[in-house]
Coordinates of C-alpha atoms and ligand atoms in Angstrom, one line a residue:
X1 CA 2.2 -29.4 121.6
X2 CA 1.0 -26.5 119.4
X3 CA -2.7 -26.3 118.8
X4 CA -3.8 -24.8 115.5
X5 CA -7.1 -23.0 115.9
X6 CA -9.9 -24.1 113.5
X7 CA -10.7 -22.0 110.5
X8 CA -13.1 -19.0 111.2
X9 CA -16.1 -20.6 109.5
X10 CA -15.8 -24.0 111.0
X11 CA -19.0 -24.9 112.8
X12 CA -19.4 -28.7 113.3
X13 CA -18.7 -30.3 116.7
X14 CA -18.8 -33.8 115.2
X15 CA -17.8 -34.8 111.7
X16 CA -18.3 -38.3 110.5
X17 CA -16.2 -39.3 107.5
X18 CA -16.9 -42.3 105.4
X19 CA -16.2 -43.2 101.8
X20 CA -19.9 -42.9 100.9
X21 CA -22.5 -40.5 102.0
X22 CA -25.6 -42.2 103.5
X23 CA -27.7 -41.3 100.5
X24 CA -27.9 -42.4 96.9
X25 CA -28.5 -40.1 94.0
X26 CA -31.5 -41.3 92.0
X27 CA -32.4 -39.9 88.6
X28 CA -36.2 -40.2 88.1
X29 CA -38.0 -41.0 84.8
X30 CA -38.6 -37.3 84.2
X31 CA -34.9 -36.6 84.5
X32 CA -35.2 -34.9 87.9
X33 CA -32.7 -35.8 90.6
X34 CA -33.7 -37.0 94.1
X35 CA -31.7 -38.5 97.0
X36 CA -32.7 -41.8 98.7
X37 CA -31.3 -42.8 102.1
X38 CA -29.1 -45.8 101.6
X39 CA -30.0 -48.8 103.7
X40 CA -26.7 -49.1 105.6
X41 CA -26.6 -49.5 109.3
X42 CA -24.0 -46.9 109.9
X43 CA -26.5 -44.0 109.4
X44 CA -28.8 -45.6 112.0
X45 CA -25.9 -45.9 114.4
X46 CA -24.6 -42.4 114.2
X47 CA -28.0 -40.6 113.9
X48 CA -28.5 -40.2 117.7
X49 CA -25.0 -38.9 118.2
X50 CA -25.2 -36.6 115.2
X51 CA -28.4 -35.1 116.7
X52 CA -26.8 -34.7 120.1
X53 CA -23.8 -32.9 118.6
X54 CA -24.0 -30.5 115.7
X55 CA -23.0 -33.0 113.1
X56 CA -21.8 -33.2 109.5
X57 CA -21.1 -36.2 107.3
X58 CA -18.4 -36.1 104.7
X59 CA -18.4 -38.6 101.9
X60 CA -18.5 -39.4 98.2
X61 CA -21.9 -39.4 96.4
X62 CA -21.1 -42.5 94.4
X63 CA -20.9 -41.0 90.9
X64 CA -18.0 -39.4 89.0
X65 CA -17.2 -35.7 89.3
X66 CA -20.2 -34.8 91.4
X67 CA -19.9 -32.3 94.2
X68 CA -23.6 -31.6 94.1
X69 CA -24.7 -31.4 97.8
X70 CA -27.6 -33.5 98.8
X71 CA -30.1 -32.0 101.2
X72 CA -29.6 -32.5 105.0
X73 CA -30.7 -35.8 106.3
X74 CA -32.3 -36.1 109.7
X75 CA -30.5 -33.1 111.1
X76 CA -27.1 -34.0 109.6
X77 CA -25.4 -31.8 107.1
X78 CA -24.2 -33.9 104.2
X79 CA -21.0 -32.7 102.5
X80 CA -19.9 -34.3 99.3
X81 CA -16.3 -35.1 98.2
X82 CA -15.9 -35.4 94.4
X83 CA -14.0 -38.2 92.7
X84 CA -13.1 -38.2 89.0
X85 CA -13.8 -41.3 86.9
X86 CA -10.0 -42.1 87.0
X87 CA -10.0 -41.8 90.8
X88 CA -13.0 -44.1 91.1
X89 CA -11.0 -46.7 89.1
X90 CA -7.7 -46.2 90.9
X91 CA -8.6 -45.2 94.4
X92 CA -11.9 -47.1 94.9
X93 CA -12.0 -50.1 92.6
X94 CA -8.2 -50.3 92.5
X95 CA -6.4 -49.7 95.8
X96 CA -9.5 -50.0 98.1
X97 CA -11.1 -53.1 96.5
X98 CA -8.3 -54.7 94.5
X99 CA -5.5 -54.3 97.0
X100 CA -6.7 -53.7 100.6
X101 CA -9.9 -55.7 100.5
X102 CA -8.3 -59.0 99.6
X103 CA -5.2 -58.4 101.7
X104 CA -7.3 -57.7 104.8
X105 CA -9.4 -60.8 104.2
X106 CA -6.7 -63.4 104.5
X107 CA -5.7 -63.0 100.8
X108 CA -8.7 -65.3 99.8
X109 CA -8.2 -63.5 96.5
X110 CA -4.8 -62.3 95.3
X111 CA -4.2 -58.6 96.1
X112 CA -2.7 -56.5 93.3
X113 CA -0.1 -53.9 94.1
X114 CA 0.1 -50.9 91.7
X115 CA 2.0 -47.7 92.4
X116 CA -0.5 -45.5 90.5
X117 CA -3.4 -47.0 92.6
X118 CA -1.5 -46.0 95.7
X119 CA -0.9 -42.5 94.4
X120 CA -4.6 -42.1 93.8
X121 CA -5.3 -43.4 97.4
X122 CA -3.0 -40.7 98.8
X123 CA -4.6 -37.9 96.7
X124 CA -8.2 -38.9 97.6
X125 CA -7.4 -39.3 101.3
X126 CA -5.8 -35.9 101.3
X127 CA -8.9 -34.4 99.7
X128 CA -11.1 -35.9 102.4
X129 CA -8.8 -34.7 105.2
X130 CA -8.7 -31.2 103.8
X131 CA -12.5 -31.1 103.6
X132 CA -12.9 -32.2 107.2
X133 CA -10.2 -29.7 108.3
X134 CA -12.2 -26.9 106.8
X135 CA -15.5 -28.0 108.5
X136 CA -14.6 -29.1 112.0
X137 CA -15.1 -26.6 114.9
X138 CA -12.2 -26.1 117.3
X139 CA -11.6 -29.2 119.4
X140 CA -14.3 -31.0 117.5
X141 CA -14.6 -34.8 117.3
X142 CA -14.0 -36.5 114.0
X143 CA -15.0 -40.1 113.4
X144 CA -13.3 -41.6 110.3
X145 CA -14.6 -44.9 108.9
X146 CA -13.0 -47.8 107.1
X147 CA -10.3 -49.1 104.9
X148 CA -10.7 -46.6 102.1
X149 CA -9.6 -43.7 104.4
X150 CA -6.8 -45.0 106.6
X151 CA -4.5 -42.1 105.8
X152 CA -7.1 -39.5 106.8
X153 CA -6.4 -39.5 110.6
X154 CA -2.6 -38.8 110.0
X155 CA -3.2 -36.1 107.4
X156 CA -5.9 -34.5 109.5
X157 CA -3.7 -34.4 112.6
X158 CA -1.1 -32.5 110.6
X159 CA -3.7 -29.9 109.5
X160 CA -5.6 -29.7 112.8
X161 CA -3.8 -30.8 115.9
X162 CA -6.7 -29.6 118.1
X163 CA -9.1 -32.3 116.9
X164 CA -10.0 -35.5 118.7
X165 CA -9.9 -38.2 116.0
X166 CA -11.4 -41.6 116.1
X167 CA -11.1 -44.3 113.4
X168 CA -13.1 -47.5 113.0
X169 CA -12.2 -50.3 110.6
X170 CA -15.3 -52.3 109.5
X171 CA -13.3 -55.1 108.0
X172 CA -10.7 -57.4 109.6
X173 CA -7.2 -56.1 110.4
X174 CA -4.8 -58.8 109.1
X175 CA -2.0 -60.5 111.0
X176 CA 1.4 -59.0 110.7
X177 CA 2.6 -61.8 108.3
X178 CA 0.0 -60.8 105.7
X179 CA 0.1 -57.0 106.3
X180 CA 3.8 -57.1 105.7
X181 CA 3.2 -57.7 102.0
X182 CA 1.9 -54.2 101.5
X183 CA 4.6 -52.0 100.0
X184 CA 3.1 -49.0 101.8
X185 CA 2.6 -50.7 105.2
X186 CA 4.4 -48.1 107.2
X187 CA 2.4 -45.2 105.7
X188 CA -0.9 -46.9 106.5
X189 CA 0.2 -47.5 110.1
X190 CA 1.3 -43.9 110.4
X191 CA -2.0 -42.7 108.9
X192 CA -4.0 -44.7 111.5
X193 CA -1.7 -43.4 114.3
X194 CA -3.1 -39.9 113.6
X195 CA -6.2 -41.0 115.5
X196 CA -6.6 -40.9 119.3
X197 CA -8.7 -44.1 119.2
X198 CA -8.5 -46.8 116.6
X199 CA -11.4 -49.3 116.7
X200 CA -11.6 -52.8 115.3
X201 CA -14.4 -55.4 115.1
X202 CA -12.5 -58.0 117.1
X203 CA -9.8 -57.9 119.8
X204 CA -7.5 -59.8 117.4
X205 CA -7.5 -56.8 115.0
X206 CA -6.5 -54.4 117.7
X207 CA -3.7 -56.8 118.8
X208 CA -2.5 -57.2 115.2
X209 CA -2.3 -53.4 114.8
X210 CA -0.4 -52.8 118.0
X211 CA 2.1 -55.5 117.2
X212 CA 2.7 -54.1 113.8
X213 CA 3.1 -50.6 115.1
X214 CA 5.8 -51.9 117.5
X215 CA 7.5 -54.0 114.8
X216 CA 7.3 -51.7 111.8
X217 CA 7.2 -48.2 113.2
X218 CA 9.2 -48.9 116.3
X219 CA 6.9 -47.1 118.8
X220 CA 6.7 -48.1 122.4
X221 CA 3.5 -50.0 123.2
X222 CA 1.9 -51.5 126.3
X223 CA -1.2 -53.8 125.9
X224 CA -3.6 -51.7 123.7
X225 CA -1.8 -48.4 124.0
X226 CA 0.8 -46.8 121.7
X227 CA 3.1 -44.1 123.1
X228 CA 4.2 -41.6 120.4
X229 CA 7.4 -39.5 120.6
X230 CA 5.3 -36.3 120.6
X231 CA 3.6 -37.3 123.8
X232 CA 0.3 -38.5 122.4
X233 CA -1.2 -41.8 123.4
X234 CA -3.2 -43.8 120.9
X235 CA -5.6 -46.5 122.1
X236 CA -6.5 -49.6 120.0
X237 CA -9.6 -51.5 121.0
X238 CA -12.4 -53.7 119.8
X239 CA -15.9 -52.3 119.3
X240 CA -18.0 -55.0 117.6
X241 CA -20.6 -53.3 115.4
X242 CA -24.3 -54.3 115.6
X243 CA -27.7 -53.7 114.2
X244 CA -30.9 -51.7 114.9
X245 CA -32.3 -54.5 117.0
X246 CA -35.5 -52.8 118.3
X247 CA -36.3 -51.5 114.8
X248 CA -35.8 -54.8 113.1
X249 CA -37.5 -56.8 115.8
X250 CA -40.6 -54.6 115.6
X251 CA -40.7 -54.8 111.8
X252 CA -40.4 -58.6 111.9
X253 CA -43.3 -58.8 114.4
X254 CA -45.7 -56.9 112.0
X255 CA -48.6 -58.7 110.5
X256 CA -47.5 -57.8 107.0
X257 CA -44.1 -59.3 107.5
X258 CA -45.7 -62.5 109.0
X259 CA -48.0 -62.8 106.1
X260 CA -45.2 -62.3 103.6
X261 CA -43.1 -64.9 105.3
X262 CA -45.8 -67.4 105.0
X263 CA -46.2 -66.6 101.4
X264 CA -42.5 -67.0 100.7
X265 CA -42.6 -70.5 102.3
X266 CA -45.6 -71.4 100.1
X267 CA -43.9 -70.1 97.0
X268 CA -40.9 -72.3 97.9
X269 CA -43.3 -75.3 98.0
X270 CA -43.7 -75.4 101.8
X271 CA -40.7 -77.7 102.4
X272 CA -39.7 -78.8 105.9
X273 CA -36.5 -76.9 105.8
X274 CA -35.9 -73.5 104.3
X275 CA -32.2 -72.6 104.3
X276 CA -31.3 -69.0 103.6
X277 CA -28.2 -67.2 102.5
X278 CA -28.1 -63.4 102.2
X279 CA -24.9 -61.8 101.0
X280 CA -23.3 -59.2 98.9
X281 CA -21.9 -61.2 96.0
X282 CA -18.3 -61.3 97.3
X283 CA -15.6 -64.0 97.3
X284 CA -15.1 -63.5 101.0
X285 CA -18.7 -64.6 101.8
X286 CA -18.1 -68.3 101.2
X287 CA -21.2 -68.7 98.9
X288 CA -19.6 -71.2 96.7
X289 CA -18.6 -73.7 99.4
X290 CA -21.9 -73.5 101.2
X291 CA -23.8 -74.3 98.0
X292 CA -21.4 -77.2 97.3
X293 CA -22.0 -78.6 100.8
X294 CA -25.7 -78.4 100.2
X295 CA -25.4 -80.0 96.8
X296 CA -23.4 -82.9 98.2
X297 CA -26.0 -83.6 100.8
X298 CA -28.6 -83.8 97.9
X299 CA -26.2 -86.0 95.8
X300 CA -25.7 -88.4 98.7
X301 CA -29.5 -88.6 99.3
X302 CA -29.1 -87.2 102.9
X303 CA -31.7 -84.6 102.0
X304 CA -34.2 -84.4 99.2
X305 CA -35.5 -81.3 97.3
X306 CA -39.0 -82.1 98.5
X307 CA -37.9 -81.5 102.1
X308 CA -35.2 -78.9 101.8
X309 CA -34.8 -75.7 99.7
X310 CA -32.0 -73.2 99.7
X311 CA -32.9 -69.6 99.2
X312 CA -29.8 -67.7 98.2
X313 CA -29.9 -63.9 97.8
X314 CA -26.6 -62.6 96.4
X315 CA -26.6 -58.9 95.4
X316 CA -24.0 -58.3 92.7
X317 CA -21.4 -55.7 93.9
X318 CA -18.2 -54.1 92.6
X319 CA -18.9 -55.5 89.2
X320 CA -16.3 -53.4 87.5
X321 CA -13.6 -55.4 89.4
X322 CA -12.6 -58.5 87.4
X323 CA -12.6 -60.9 90.4
X324 CA -16.2 -60.0 91.1
X325 CA -17.4 -60.7 87.6
X326 CA -15.6 -64.0 87.6
X327 CA -17.2 -65.0 90.9
X328 CA -20.6 -64.1 89.6
X329 CA -20.2 -66.3 86.6
X330 CA -18.8 -69.2 88.7
X331 CA -21.8 -69.1 91.1
X332 CA -24.3 -68.7 88.3
X333 CA -22.8 -71.9 86.7
X334 CA -22.7 -73.8 90.0
X335 CA -26.4 -73.0 90.7
X336 CA -27.3 -74.1 87.2
X337 CA -25.5 -77.4 87.7
X338 CA -27.1 -78.1 91.1
X339 CA -30.6 -77.2 89.8
X340 CA -30.1 -79.2 86.6
X341 CA -28.9 -82.3 88.6
X342 CA -31.2 -82.3 91.6
X343 CA -34.2 -80.1 90.9
X344 CA -37.6 -81.3 89.8
X345 CA -40.3 -79.6 87.9
X346 CA -41.5 -76.7 90.0
X347 CA -38.9 -77.6 92.7
X348 CA -35.4 -76.1 92.1
X349 CA -33.0 -77.1 94.8
X350 CA -31.7 -73.5 95.0
X351 CA -33.8 -70.4 94.6
X352 CA -31.2 -67.9 93.5
X353 CA -31.9 -64.2 93.4
X354 CA -29.7 -61.2 92.5
X355 CA -32.1 -58.4 93.5
X356 CA -31.7 -55.9 96.3
X357 CA -34.7 -55.8 98.7
X358 CA -36.4 -53.4 101.1
X359 CA -36.1 -54.0 104.8
X360 CA -39.5 -55.5 105.2
X361 CA -38.9 -58.1 102.5
X362 CA -35.6 -59.0 104.1
X363 CA -37.3 -59.3 107.5
X364 CA -39.9 -61.6 105.8
X365 CA -37.1 -63.8 104.4
X366 CA -35.5 -64.0 107.8
X367 CA -38.8 -65.1 109.3
X368 CA -39.4 -67.6 106.6
X369 CA -36.1 -69.3 107.0
X370 CA -35.6 -72.3 109.4
X371 CA -31.8 -72.1 109.0
X372 CA -29.7 -69.0 108.2
X373 CA -26.4 -70.2 106.6
X374 CA -23.7 -67.5 107.1
X375 CA -20.4 -69.0 106.1
X376 CA -17.9 -66.3 105.1
X377 CA -14.2 -67.3 104.7
X378 CA -13.4 -64.1 106.5
X379 CA -15.7 -61.2 107.6
X380 CA -15.2 -58.2 109.8
X381 CA -18.5 -58.8 111.6
X382 CA -21.4 -59.9 109.3
X383 CA -24.6 -58.2 110.1
X384 CA -26.8 -60.7 108.4
X385 CA -26.2 -63.2 111.3
X386 CA -27.4 -60.6 113.8
X387 CA -30.3 -59.6 111.6
X388 CA -31.5 -63.2 111.4
X389 CA -31.4 -63.4 115.2
X390 CA -33.3 -60.1 115.6
X391 CA -36.2 -61.5 113.4
X392 CA -36.7 -64.8 115.4
X393 CA -39.0 -63.5 118.1
X394 CA -40.3 -67.0 118.8
X395 CA -36.8 -68.2 119.7
X396 CA -36.9 -70.7 116.9
X397 CA -34.7 -71.2 113.8
X398 CA -31.0 -72.1 113.6
X399 CA -28.0 -70.0 112.8
X400 CA -25.1 -71.8 111.0
X401 CA -22.2 -69.4 111.4
X402 CA -18.6 -69.3 110.2
X403 CA -16.1 -69.1 113.0
X404 CA -14.2 -66.6 110.7
X405 CA -16.9 -64.0 111.0
X406 CA -16.5 -61.4 113.7
X407 CA -20.0 -62.2 114.8
X408 CA -18.8 -65.6 116.0
X409 CA -17.2 -63.9 119.1
X410 CA -20.6 -62.9 120.4
X411 CA -23.0 -65.5 118.9
X412 CA -21.4 -68.4 120.6
X413 CA -24.6 -70.4 120.6
X414 CA -24.7 -70.6 116.8
X415 CA -23.9 -73.8 115.0
X416 CA -20.3 -72.8 114.3
X417 CA -18.5 -74.1 111.2
X418 CA -15.2 -73.9 109.5
X419 CA -16.2 -72.9 105.9
X420 CA -13.1 -74.5 104.4
X421 CA -14.2 -77.9 105.8
X422 CA -17.0 -79.1 103.4
X423 CA -17.6 -82.3 105.3
X424 CA -17.8 -80.4 108.6
X425 CA -20.3 -78.0 107.0
X426 CA -22.4 -80.9 105.7
X427 CA -22.7 -82.5 109.1
X428 CA -23.4 -79.2 110.8
X429 CA -26.2 -78.5 108.3
X430 CA -27.7 -81.9 109.1
X431 CA -27.3 -81.2 112.8
X432 CA -29.1 -77.9 112.5
X433 CA -31.9 -79.5 110.4
X434 CA -32.4 -82.2 113.0
X435 CA -32.0 -80.2 116.2
X436 CA -34.7 -80.4 118.8
X437 CA -36.9 -77.3 119.3
X438 CA -35.8 -77.0 122.9
X439 CA -32.1 -76.9 121.9
X440 CA -32.9 -74.3 119.2
X441 CA -34.9 -72.1 121.6
X442 CA -32.1 -72.2 124.2
X443 CA -29.5 -71.1 121.6
X444 CA -31.7 -68.5 120.0
X445 CA -32.8 -66.9 123.4
X446 CA -29.2 -66.4 124.4
X447 CA -28.2 -64.9 121.0
X448 CA -31.2 -62.6 121.0
X449 CA -30.3 -61.3 124.4
X450 CA -26.7 -60.6 123.3
X451 CA -27.7 -58.7 120.2
X452 CA -30.5 -56.8 122.0
X453 CA -28.1 -55.7 124.7
X454 CA -25.4 -54.7 122.2
X455 CA -27.3 -53.0 119.4
X456 CA -25.9 -50.4 117.0
X457 CA -26.8 -47.4 119.1
X458 CA -24.9 -48.9 122.1
X459 CA -22.0 -49.5 119.7
X460 CA -21.8 -45.9 118.6
X461 CA -22.3 -44.5 122.1
X462 CA -19.6 -46.8 123.3
X463 CA -17.1 -45.6 120.7
X464 CA -18.0 -41.9 121.1
X465 CA -17.8 -42.2 124.8
X466 CA -14.3 -43.7 124.7
X467 CA -13.2 -41.1 122.2
X468 CA -14.4 -38.3 124.3
X469 CA -12.5 -39.5 127.4
X470 CA -9.6 -37.2 128.0
X471 CA -6.3 -39.1 127.7
X472 CA -3.5 -37.0 129.0
X473 CA -0.2 -37.0 127.1
X474 CA 2.4 -39.4 128.5
X475 CA 5.8 -38.4 129.8
X476 CA 7.6 -41.6 129.0
X477 CA 11.0 -41.6 127.4
X478 CA 10.4 -43.3 124.2
X479 CA 13.0 -44.8 121.9
X480 CA 12.6 -47.1 119.0
X481 CA 12.4 -50.8 119.8
X482 CA 13.8 -53.6 117.6
X483 CA 11.5 -55.9 115.6
X484 CA 10.2 -58.8 117.6
Ligands
ADQ1 P1 -20.6 -56.0 104.2 O1 -19.5 -56.8 103.7 O2 -21.5 -55.3 103.2 O3 -20.2 -55.0 105.3 P2 -22.6 -57.4 106.1 O4 -22.2 -57.1 107.5 O5 -23.1 -58.7 105.9 O6 -21.5 -57.2 105.0 O7 -23.8 -56.4 105.7 C1 -24.5 -56.5 104.6 C2 -25.9 -55.7 104.8 O8 -26.5 -55.6 103.5 C3 -26.8 -56.4 105.7 O9 -27.4 -55.4 106.5 C4 -27.8 -57.1 104.8 O10 -29.1 -57.3 105.3 C5 -27.8 -56.1 103.6 N1 -28.1 -56.9 102.4 C6 -27.4 -57.9 101.8 N2 -28.0 -58.3 100.7 C7 -29.1 -57.5 100.5 C8 -30.1 -57.5 99.5 N3 -30.2 -58.3 98.5 N4 -31.1 -56.6 99.7 C9 -31.1 -55.7 100.7 N5 -30.2 -55.7 101.7 C10 -29.2 -56.6 101.6 C11 -18.9 -54.6 105.9 C12 -18.0 -55.7 106.5 C13 -18.8 -56.6 107.5 C14 -19.4 -55.7 108.6 C15 -20.1 -54.5 108.0 C16 -20.5 -53.5 109.1 O11 -17.5 -56.5 105.4 O12 -18.0 -57.6 108.0 O13 -20.3 -56.4 109.4 O14 -19.3 -53.8 107.1 O15 -19.4 -53.0 109.8

């Protein structure tokens, strides 16, 4: 295999590539520009590895036509990739969030297929790949993230055969029957195969990928390995992402957070049960069905607003995509109905908030809640479930969790539900409300141990460790196999 040397000015031994940079551009009142670290967990995860290597992070700043470079962040060089307004519409809102997002989430909304969106996806992926190719040192490691950039590994491999490339998909990888709808299915699979290691949240995602590669591209596969005709071996594996457990646990133990949690309960009227939902406002999160289940329990008199309140935080996102605007209107209406029908003066059944909160306020909400209700219809992992667990240092509280969230693989002691089954959800909510403290403590202890042992730093170290293992090329005779 020929190895292209890196360009003369390439200096980074590790390059992380994600759609967004880990900072947000903020325009202050006086018109000056500053950058604020965005709250995402990914930056916490890769910070230690970035410091160990000489690291750069390549991503979009979030605004149109901006290649203004933000200052370095905790020892990481931040390198912007500019997107035009039209590319934001076609690549980001279009192909990423209007085609891939619904397709990869069990088609819970209908994916749209437009050829011009695909063209923009190819163009932008190439721009990212070229930027990385110009920055990576010879034999550097590159870690590409998520569904917006699935062509980057393949494009980068063509530009720089010397690189060791890893890819991690944060959302589910769909079963072959759904993926097959995609008119560009083969190009996406070939894009991913540019990586040496392709990571998924669940083992099922890795299995779906390997099966599709065998069926649609015709490569030889064995278990989680793909043998390419050029001698490369690609590994597919699950790396369930996690949270900054020690950081969040410590924050939740602070006196300020404890005091704020108490205050939140008081403001909610000190009911016996505070139920909590925290989500990006997205149709995959199952917000509508969970509120319906709660409303039916009120309607049937199984619970009363004097004893149970639902605090639902739903931060609007992707509001330029039609489907998201519609969802926001539907949930606004449903909350209005429920509060109109079952609320009393000073006692709404649902306390519904659109705002985005700092970490300490989130920790206070997690501490204030007796039951976290996490019921996505499909979710790669769902960090909220793990965050709730990290904040329950007294081993109390109940987690009601959808079996369709990646987190359900690890948090087996949660009250697991099928979010499509409203009756099942109602009875599980009641079961969680009436559970004995000893039962709750047993469950929570086990879940806390799991999340503590598998925090986000361990996740990143695990992925990077596997990526850096040398995998010699194979000498198998490979010939196309038939569809199975
Ligand atoms: P998301 O779909 O964004 O992530 P999730 O895993 O739940 O979903 O993470 C959301 C994060 O935002 C959590 O850390 C949560 O605390 C925070 N958050 C939510 N609402 C907030 C608010 N109002 N204010 C402040 N913070 C808020 C995608 C995949 C997931 C996968 C992650 C990570 O869809 O399945 O778990 O990536 O890989």
